[in-house]
Amino acid sequence: MRLTNYSDYALRSLIYLAVKPDPHSLSNISDIADSYHISKSHLTKIIHQLGQLGYIDSVRGKNGGIRLAYAPKDINLGVLIKQIEPDFALVECFAAQLPNTETKPHSTGLPITLIAESAPTPTLGCVISPVCQLKGVFFEALTAFITVLERYTLADIINNEDELATLLFR
């Protein structure tokens, strides 16, 4: 499993906002991009989505900026990743809402379904897809990955706040 840079930058942005010296003051995208040496234009899209999802409050205008909308303890990493990661299809027999699919029972709310084992012909190209046991193993692994992330909040990953702030706000 590999998360996209999009998810990585979203998490880094939330860390930045959570550890800044005055959590109520506003930050801007340029400051975050400069701190992490990442693209401002790419980060702008991410910050926009985090705002739409309610993780970030944004204030428009000359003295505008962004800040966390919630306390770090209220931002669950697993929930966030499920909302922003575009694709959990580890293998081609994972898909989002395809014909001839069945939803495996799961508590993670992952946006995937599995190609039905009873499909007469493979829908996505793999000839063994209708009878393959591997997709169940991958689904179990993916579910475990998300379950672990759901045990942590932003507060859990910034418990070394002073060290993070020293590196981010030089």
C-alpha positions as a LaTeX table, in Angstrom:
\begin{tabular}{lrrr}
\hline
Residue & $x$ (\AA) & $y$ (\AA) & $z$ (\AA) \\
\hline
Met1 & 0.00 & 0.00 & 0.00 \\
Arg2 & 1.32 & 3.39 & $-0.90$ \\
Leu3 & $-0.40$ & 6.68 & $-0.19$ \\
Thr4 & $-0.23$ & 9.40 & $-2.80$ \\
Asn5 & 1.80 & 12.59 & $-2.38$ \\
Tyr6 & $-1.58$ & 14.30 & $-2.13$ \\
Ser7 & $-2.35$ & 12.46 & 1.13 \\
Asp8 & 1.20 & 12.97 & 2.38 \\
Tyr9 & 1.00 & 16.73 & 1.77 \\
Ala10 & $-2.44$ & 16.91 & 3.36 \\
Leu11 & $-1.10$ & 15.27 & 6.52 \\
Arg12 & 1.97 & 17.51 & 6.52 \\
Ser13 & $-0.22$ & 20.60 & 6.16 \\
Leu14 & $-2.34$ & 19.57 & 9.12 \\
Ile15 & 0.80 & 18.89 & 11.17 \\
Tyr16 & 2.10 & 22.37 & 10.28 \\
Leu17 & $-1.15$ & 24.03 & 11.34 \\
Ala18 & $-1.32$ & 21.95 & 14.53 \\
Val19 & 2.18 & 22.79 & 15.78 \\
Lys20 & 2.47 & 26.46 & 14.87 \\
Pro21 & 3.28 & 28.56 & 17.93 \\
Asp22 & $-0.07$ & 30.39 & 18.02 \\
Pro23 & $-2.75$ & 27.91 & 16.91 \\
His24 & $-5.36$ & 30.66 & 16.52 \\
Ser25 & $-3.25$ & 32.79 & 14.19 \\
Leu26 & $-3.63$ & 32.36 & 10.45 \\
Ser27 & $-1.06$ & 30.71 & 8.21 \\
Asn28 & $-0.79$ & 30.79 & 4.46 \\
Ile29 & $-0.13$ & 28.21 & 1.81 \\
Ser30 & 3.21 & 29.76 & 0.84 \\
Asp31 & 4.54 & 29.35 & 4.39 \\
Ile32 & 3.55 & 25.68 & 4.46 \\
Ala33 & 4.97 & 25.03 & 0.98 \\
Asp34 & 8.24 & 26.80 & 1.89 \\
Ser35 & 8.58 & 24.88 & 5.17 \\
Tyr36 & 8.29 & 21.53 & 3.41 \\
His37 & 9.92 & 22.55 & 0.11 \\
Ile38 & 6.87 & 21.46 & $-1.88$ \\
Ser39 & 4.91 & 22.98 & $-4.75$ \\
Lys40 & 2.60 & 25.82 & $-3.76$ \\
Ser41 & 0.25 & 25.18 & $-6.68$ \\
His42 & $-0.15$ & 21.49 & $-5.76$ \\
Leu43 & $-0.63$ & 22.41 & $-2.10$ \\
Thr44 & $-3.34$ & 24.94 & $-3.01$ \\
Lys45 & $-5.56$ & 22.13 & $-4.34$ \\
Ile46 & $-4.99$ & 20.09 & $-1.20$ \\
Ile47 & $-5.74$ & 22.97 & 1.15 \\
His48 & $-8.89$ & 23.71 & $-0.82$ \\
Gln49 & $-10.13$ & 20.14 & $-0.37$ \\
Leu50 & $-9.21$ & 20.13 & 3.33 \\
Gly51 & $-11.31$ & 23.27 & 3.64 \\
Gln52 & $-14.24$ & 21.69 & 1.81 \\
Leu53 & $-14.03$ & 18.67 & 4.10 \\
Gly54 & $-14.07$ & 20.96 & 7.14 \\
Tyr55 & $-10.58$ & 20.25 & 8.48 \\
Ile56 & $-9.37$ & 23.79 & 7.77 \\
Asp57 & $-11.00$ & 27.17 & 8.24 \\
Ser58 & $-10.03$ & 29.73 & 5.66 \\
Val59 & $-10.34$ & 33.49 & 5.94 \\
Arg60 & $-10.35$ & 35.50 & 2.74 \\
Gly61 & $-8.90$ & 38.93 & 2.24 \\
Lys62 & $-5.69$ & 40.86 & 2.71 \\
Asn63 & $-5.02$ & 39.50 & 6.18 \\
Gly64 & $-6.59$ & 36.12 & 5.45 \\
Gly65 & $-5.18$ & 32.67 & 5.79 \\
Ile66 & $-5.93$ & 29.21 & 7.12 \\
Arg67 & $-6.02$ & 27.41 & 10.45 \\
Leu68 & $-7.25$ & 24.10 & 11.81 \\
Ala69 & $-11.01$ & 23.92 & 12.21 \\
Tyr70 & $-10.77$ & 21.23 & 14.90 \\
Ala71 & $-8.51$ & 20.37 & 17.77 \\
Pro72 & $-5.83$ & 17.85 & 16.69 \\
Lys73 & $-7.39$ & 15.23 & 18.97 \\
Asp74 & $-10.56$ & 15.42 & 16.87 \\
Ile75 & $-8.89$ & 14.72 & 13.51 \\
Asn76 & $-8.79$ & 10.97 & 12.90 \\
Leu77 & $-6.08$ & 9.88 & 10.46 \\
Gly78 & $-7.98$ & 6.91 & 9.07 \\
Val79 & $-11.11$ & 8.94 & 8.39 \\
Leu80 & $-9.04$ & 11.66 & 6.72 \\
Ile81 & $-7.18$ & 9.21 & 4.49 \\
Lys82 & $-10.42$ & 7.53 & 3.40 \\
Gln83 & $-11.76$ & 10.95 & 2.43 \\
Ile84 & $-8.77$ & 12.19 & 0.43 \\
Glu85 & $-7.04$ & 9.14 & $-1.00$ \\
Pro86 & $-8.44$ & 8.74 & $-4.51$ \\
Asp87 & $-7.91$ & 5.02 & $-5.07$ \\
Phe88 & $-7.79$ & 2.01 & $-2.79$ \\
Ala89 & $-7.73$ & $-0.46$ & $-5.65$ \\
Leu90 & $-4.58$ & $-2.43$ & $-4.85$ \\
Val91 & $-5.19$ & $-4.87$ & $-7.68$ \\
Glu92 & $-7.34$ & $-4.75$ & $-10.80$ \\
Cys93 & $-10.12$ & $-6.85$ & $-9.25$ \\
Phe94 & $-10.79$ & $-4.04$ & $-6.77$ \\
Ala95 & $-13.01$ & $-1.42$ & $-8.28$ \\
Ala96 & $-15.43$ & 1.34 & $-7.37$ \\
Gln97 & $-19.01$ & 0.55 & $-8.34$ \\
Leu98 & $-18.59$ & $-1.77$ & $-11.30$ \\
Pro99 & $-21.29$ & $-3.98$ & $-12.77$ \\
Asn100 & $-21.29$ & $-7.58$ & $-11.54$ \\
Thr101 & $-19.71$ & $-6.66$ & $-8.22$ \\
Glu102 & $-20.52$ & $-7.51$ & $-4.69$ \\
Thr103 & $-19.66$ & $-5.53$ & $-1.65$ \\
Lys104 & $-17.68$ & $-7.42$ & 0.93 \\
Pro105 & $-18.90$ & $-6.70$ & 4.42 \\
His106 & $-16.44$ & $-4.35$ & 6.06 \\
Ser107 & $-16.47$ & $-1.69$ & 8.73 \\
Thr108 & $-13.85$ & 0.55 & 7.20 \\
Gly109 & $-16.08$ & 2.27 & 4.68 \\
Leu110 & $-13.50$ & 1.83 & 1.93 \\
Pro111 & $-14.73$ & 3.02 & $-1.45$ \\
Ile112 & $-14.13$ & $-0.32$ & $-3.16$ \\
Thr113 & $-16.00$ & $-3.42$ & $-4.14$ \\
Leu114 & $-14.68$ & $-6.76$ & $-5.26$ \\
Ile115 & $-15.46$ & $-8.39$ & $-8.58$ \\
Ala116 & $-18.02$ & $-11.05$ & $-7.76$ \\
Glu117 & $-16.63$ & $-14.55$ & $-7.58$ \\
Ser118 & $-19.73$ & $-15.75$ & $-9.41$ \\
Ala119 & $-19.18$ & $-13.56$ & $-12.48$ \\
Pro120 & $-19.13$ & $-15.87$ & $-15.53$ \\
Thr121 & $-16.32$ & $-13.96$ & $-17.23$ \\
Pro122 & $-13.69$ & $-11.70$ & $-15.73$ \\
Thr123 & $-14.74$ & $-8.07$ & $-15.92$ \\
Leu124 & $-11.32$ & $-6.43$ & $-15.67$ \\
Gly125 & $-9.00$ & $-8.62$ & $-17.65$ \\
Cys126 & $-7.57$ & $-11.12$ & $-15.18$ \\
Val127 & $-8.68$ & $-14.57$ & $-16.25$ \\
Ile128 & $-8.72$ & $-15.99$ & $-12.72$ \\
Ser129 & $-10.61$ & $-13.08$ & $-11.15$ \\
Pro130 & $-13.90$ & $-15.01$ & $-10.74$ \\
Val131 & $-12.24$ & $-17.63$ & $-8.54$ \\
Cys132 & $-9.15$ & $-15.87$ & $-7.20$ \\
Gln133 & $-8.52$ & $-16.00$ & $-3.45$ \\
Leu134 & $-5.76$ & $-13.35$ & $-3.54$ \\
Lys135 & $-8.17$ & $-10.43$ & $-3.69$ \\
Gly136 & $-9.57$ & $-11.46$ & $-0.31$ \\
Val137 & $-6.07$ & $-11.43$ & 1.17 \\
Phe138 & $-5.40$ & $-7.97$ & $-0.27$ \\
Phe139 & $-8.75$ & $-6.72$ & 0.99 \\
Glu140 & $-7.95$ & $-8.00$ & 4.49 \\
Ala141 & $-4.54$ & $-6.30$ & 4.39 \\
Leu142 & $-6.04$ & $-3.02$ & 3.20 \\
Thr143 & $-8.70$ & $-3.17$ & 5.90 \\
Ala144 & $-6.00$ & $-3.76$ & 8.53 \\
Phe145 & $-4.02$ & $-0.78$ & 7.20 \\
Ile146 & $-7.03$ & 1.53 & 7.51 \\
Thr147 & $-7.96$ & 0.08 & 10.91 \\
Val148 & $-4.51$ & 0.97 & 12.26 \\
Leu149 & $-4.78$ & 4.53 & 10.89 \\
Glu150 & $-8.20$ & 4.87 & 12.53 \\
Arg151 & $-6.60$ & 4.28 & 15.95 \\
Tyr152 & $-4.63$ & 7.54 & 15.65 \\
Thr153 & $-5.44$ & 11.22 & 15.61 \\
Leu154 & $-3.45$ & 14.24 & 14.58 \\
Ala155 & $-2.70$ & 14.80 & 18.27 \\
Asp156 & $-1.01$ & 11.39 & 18.46 \\
Ile157 & 1.48 & 12.28 & 15.74 \\
Ile158 & 2.36 & 15.72 & 17.09 \\
Asn159 & 3.21 & 14.69 & 20.64 \\
Asn160 & 6.77 & 15.87 & 19.85 \\
Glu161 & 5.36 & 19.30 & 19.03 \\
Asp162 & 8.42 & 21.28 & 20.13 \\
Glu163 & 10.76 & 19.28 & 17.90 \\
Leu164 & 8.40 & 19.59 & 14.94 \\
Ala165 & 7.99 & 23.35 & 15.46 \\
Thr166 & 11.76 & 23.80 & 15.65 \\
Leu167 & 12.14 & 22.19 & 12.23 \\
Leu168 & 9.14 & 23.89 & 10.62 \\
Phe169 & 9.45 & 27.43 & 11.98 \\
Arg170 & 13.18 & 28.17 & 11.73 \\
\hline
\end{tabular}
